[in-house]
Amino acid sequence: MYIYAHRGFSGEYPENTMIAFQRAYELGVDGIELDIQMTKDGELVVIHDECIERTTDGIGHVKDFSFRQLRQLDAGGWFHPRFAGERIPALAEVLDWLSDQKRSIILNIELKNGIIHYDGMEEKLLTLLHSYRSWRHHIVCSSFSIGSLYRIHQIDPHVNKAMLVEGSQCDVLDFAYAINVKEIHGDWNFLVSQKGEEASKKVGICVYTVNDKFLLHELINRDVKAVMTDFPNHMIKE
């Protein structure tokens, strides 16, 4: 079973920052999950929330700032003073960093294109990905937004896609088949639902966010493909 670092090693480092990704990689994780939003000047940036106040010293929406303005914010001090000075990464920065590593891992890019619609996000993402060699085997694009996954499929039907779900959704498999989704990423409630059990026999299942070692053993018994965790150090040891 694969271990993905949820927003990097976010249990002990500020989420979605380069230090969180670096430390997760050093642990030997199989993959890293991150989230992208888009700035007003069209840069894809790595941050979970549509608003910046939870994880930076700024106030407002990502969409209302230029990339240069966002880079001036502190994205680490909120977690602990010793991380003050960490910055919001551009997605390109993360991809460059991964390209320089000796060991290949999976990068799960979650498109946060639901609460706020970022026009052209999917096109920008795929244009960026196509500028890197051998990315197809190491990138998974995921989203809760069905529309976002559908647009990715229209642009490039061969992209590895994952459908994010919460709880039980009756039409999950029908849509997954329609756009050639290979994985479904769901919570525990989805996994144990009737639809979750049916889906696990047809596609790969990744469960988020698993921080309980006892739950990890249960998931191993259920033949889950991967788990996402804030504490990959605990899960890798298991």
C-alpha positions as semicolon CSV with decimal commas, in nm:
position;residue;x (nm);y (nm);z (nm)
1;M;0,000;0,000;0,000
2;Y;0,137;0,339;-0,101
3;I;0,189;0,618;0,151
4;Y;0,117;0,971;0,026
5;A;0,217;1,274;0,230
6;H;-0,096;1,490;0,259
7;R;0,001;1,848;0,170
8;G;0,355;1,729;0,230
9;F;0,469;1,632;0,579
10;S;0,195;1,860;0,712
11;G;0,176;1,710;1,060
12;E;0,517;1,853;1,153
13;Y;0,581;2,122;0,889
14;P;0,368;2,401;0,742
15;E;0,142;2,245;0,482
16;N;0,198;2,290;0,110
17;T;0,545;2,442;0,149
18;M;0,873;2,330;0,003
19;I;1,010;2,224;0,341
20;A;0,705;2,001;0,395
21;F;0,762;1,840;0,055
22;Q;1,135;1,800;0,107
23;R;1,096;1,636;0,447
24;A;0,829;1,400;0,314
25;Y;1,055;1,300;0,028
26;E;1,344;1,236;0,267
27;L;1,123;0,999;0,466
28;G;1,079;0,782;0,158
29;V;0,710;0,842;0,082
30;D;0,561;0,695;-0,233
31;G;0,384;1,017;-0,321
32;I;0,304;1,374;-0,224
33;E;-0,039;1,534;-0,242
34;L;-0,077;1,909;-0,287
35;D;-0,346;2,161;-0,378
36;I;-0,344;2,434;-0,641
37;Q;-0,526;2,765;-0,676
38;M;-0,466;3,037;-0,937
39;T;-0,349;3,397;-0,893
40;K;-0,500;3,696;-1,068
41;D;-0,210;3,695;-1,314
42;G;-0,262;3,327;-1,398
43;E;0,009;3,155;-1,192
44;L;-0,072;2,812;-1,047
45;V;0,022;2,826;-0,680
46;V;0,030;2,560;-0,411
47;I;-0,215;2,644;-0,132
48;H;-0,521;2,461;-0,002
49;D;-0,764;2,740;0,086
50;E;-0,921;2,992;-0,146
51;C;-0,843;3,252;0,122
52;I;-0,490;3,311;0,246
53;E;-0,540;3,402;0,612
54;R;-0,529;3,052;0,764
55;T;-0,182;2,966;0,632
56;T;-0,016;3,304;0,572
57;D;0,012;3,646;0,736
58;G;-0,208;3,800;0,465
59;I;-0,582;3,852;0,426
60;G;-0,796;3,798;0,118
61;H;-0,848;3,556;-0,170
62;V;-0,572;3,397;-0,375
63;K;-0,747;3,511;-0,693
64;D;-0,710;3,878;-0,597
65;F;-0,330;3,871;-0,563
66;S;-0,054;3,853;-0,820
67;F;0,205;3,581;-0,778
68;R;0,464;3,841;-0,682
69;Q;0,238;3,973;-0,406
70;L;0,171;3,625;-0,269
71;R;0,543;3,547;-0,261
72;Q;0,595;3,830;-0,016
73;L;0,373;3,661;0,243
74;D;0,497;3,438;0,523
75;A;0,352;3,088;0,476
76;G;0,534;2,920;0,764
77;G;0,519;3,135;1,077
78;W;0,156;3,044;1,147
79;F;0,265;2,685;1,207
80;H;0,568;2,764;1,424
81;P;0,803;3,064;1,446
82;R;1,098;2,854;1,331
83;F;0,931;2,821;0,989
84;A;0,884;3,193;0,940
85;G;0,992;3,291;0,592
86;E;0,851;2,989;0,410
87;R;0,675;3,102;0,094
88;I;0,375;2,989;-0,111
89;P;0,533;2,781;-0,388
90;A;0,447;2,803;-0,754
91;L;0,351;2,462;-0,890
92;A;0,635;2,498;-1,141
93;E;0,879;2,529;-0,848
94;V;0,760;2,196;-0,707
95;L;0,782;2,027;-1,046
96;D;1,135;2,161;-1,099
97;W;1,236;2,033;-0,757
98;L;1,092;1,687;-0,820
99;S;1,263;1,670;-1,159
100;D;1,598;1,715;-0,984
101;Q;1,545;1,427;-0,739
102;K;1,709;1,089;-0,797
103;R;1,409;0,889;-0,680
104;S;1,078;0,923;-0,866
105;I;0,758;0,955;-0,666
106;I;0,395;1,025;-0,746
107;L;0,275;1,385;-0,732
108;N;-0,099;1,414;-0,673
109;I;-0,217;1,758;-0,783
110;E;-0,561;1,849;-0,650
111;L;-0,731;2,121;-0,851
112;K;-0,927;2,346;-0,617
113;N;-1,161;2,463;-0,888
114;G;-1,497;2,425;-0,720
115;I;-1,573;2,694;-0,461
116;I;-1,412;2,956;-0,686
117;H;-1,402;2,884;-1,057
118;Y;-1,062;2,954;-1,208
119;D;-1,118;2,995;-1,579
120;G;-0,852;2,812;-1,777
121;M;-0,693;2,634;-1,480
122;E;-0,700;2,294;-1,648
123;E;-0,543;2,424;-1,970
124;K;-0,268;2,602;-1,776
125;L;-0,195;2,291;-1,571
126;L;-0,165;2,059;-1,869
127;T;0,044;2,309;-2,065
128;L;0,281;2,323;-1,769
129;L;0,293;1,945;-1,727
130;H;0,366;1,891;-2,095
131;S;0,684;2,097;-2,056
132;Y;0,833;1,819;-1,838
133;R;0,957;1,486;-1,966
134;S;0,817;1,157;-1,840
135;W;0,550;1,330;-1,630
136;R;0,265;1,099;-1,730
137;H;0,376;0,811;-1,510
138;H;0,429;1,027;-1,203
139;I;0,142;1,278;-1,201
140;V;-0,218;1,228;-1,087
141;C;-0,468;1,511;-1,128
142;S;-0,753;1,498;-0,879
143;S;-1,052;1,714;-0,792
144;F;-1,387;1,722;-0,618
145;S;-1,507;1,919;-0,921
146;I;-1,659;1,691;-1,183
147;G;-1,641;1,974;-1,434
148;S;-1,269;2,017;-1,375
149;L;-1,198;1,648;-1,430
150;Y;-1,414;1,650;-1,741
151;R;-1,221;1,946;-1,887
152;I;-0,891;1,767;-1,822
153;H;-1,026;1,461;-1,999
154;Q;-1,135;1,669;-2,298
155;I;-0,791;1,828;-2,331
156;D;-0,590;1,509;-2,279
157;P;-0,785;1,185;-2,217
158;H;-0,468;0,998;-2,121
159;V;-0,390;1,204;-1,811
160;N;-0,402;1,003;-1,487
161;K;-0,711;1,131;-1,309
162;A;-0,858;1,069;-0,964
163;M;-1,207;1,155;-0,851
164;L;-1,236;1,294;-0,500
165;V;-1,547;1,196;-0,305
166;E;-1,681;1,230;0,047
167;G;-1,937;0,994;0,191
168;S;-2,148;0,777;-0,040
169;Q;-2,214;0,899;-0,394
170;C;-2,449;0,691;-0,606
171;D;-2,314;0,790;-0,948
172;V;-1,944;0,779;-0,872
173;L;-1,859;0,478;-1,088
174;D;-2,067;0,589;-1,385
175;F;-1,879;0,916;-1,405
176;A;-1,544;0,751;-1,339
177;Y;-1,596;0,519;-1,635
178;A;-1,712;0,805;-1,857
179;I;-1,383;0,993;-1,829
180;N;-1,147;0,699;-1,775
181;V;-1,074;0,770;-1,407
182;K;-0,832;0,511;-1,269
183;E;-0,855;0,605;-0,901
184;I;-1,115;0,727;-0,655
185;H;-0,993;0,916;-0,350
186;G;-1,243;0,899;-0,067
187;D;-1,281;0,918;0,307
188;W;-1,347;0,627;0,540
189;N;-1,725;0,670;0,506
190;F;-1,701;0,625;0,132
191;L;-1,478;0,320;0,164
192;V;-1,722;0,132;0,388
193;S;-2,032;0,235;0,192
194;Q;-2,192;0,007;-0,064
195;K;-2,065;0,224;-0,347
196;G;-1,719;0,230;-0,195
197;E;-1,703;-0,147;-0,171
198;E;-1,824;-0,177;-0,530
199;A;-1,571;0,082;-0,651
200;S;-1,281;-0,092;-0,475
201;K;-1,332;-0,393;-0,702
202;K;-1,315;-0,184;-1,018
203;V;-1,063;0,101;-0,962
204;G;-0,781;0,190;-0,727
205;I;-0,894;0,342;-0,396
206;C;-0,697;0,598;-0,200
207;V;-0,822;0,694;0,147
208;Y;-0,771;1,036;0,306
209;T;-0,671;1,157;0,567
210;V;-0,536;0,862;0,767
211;N;-0,346;0,960;1,082
212;D;-0,447;0,661;1,296
213;K;-0,212;0,361;1,282
214;F;-0,490;0,123;1,383
215;L;-0,700;0,243;1,090
216;L;-0,401;0,188;0,863
217;H;-0,399;-0,185;0,945
218;E;-0,772;-0,205;0,868
219;L;-0,711;-0,045;0,530
220;I;-0,433;-0,290;0,450
221;N;-0,683;-0,571;0,507
222;R;-0,926;-0,401;0,268
223;D;-0,672;-0,394;-0,015
224;V;-0,662;-0,015;-0,042
225;K;-0,415;0,112;-0,302
226;A;-0,290;0,414;-0,105
227;V;-0,349;0,634;0,196
228;M;-0,290;1,004;0,247
229;T;-0,154;1,108;0,583
230;D;-0,030;1,417;0,763
231;F;0,221;1,198;0,949
232;P;0,399;0,981;0,693
233;N;0,675;0,916;0,949
234;H;0,431;0,712;1,158
235;M;0,275;0,529;0,866
236;I;0,597;0,431;0,690
237;K;0,721;0,268;1,010
238;E;0,411;0,049;1,015
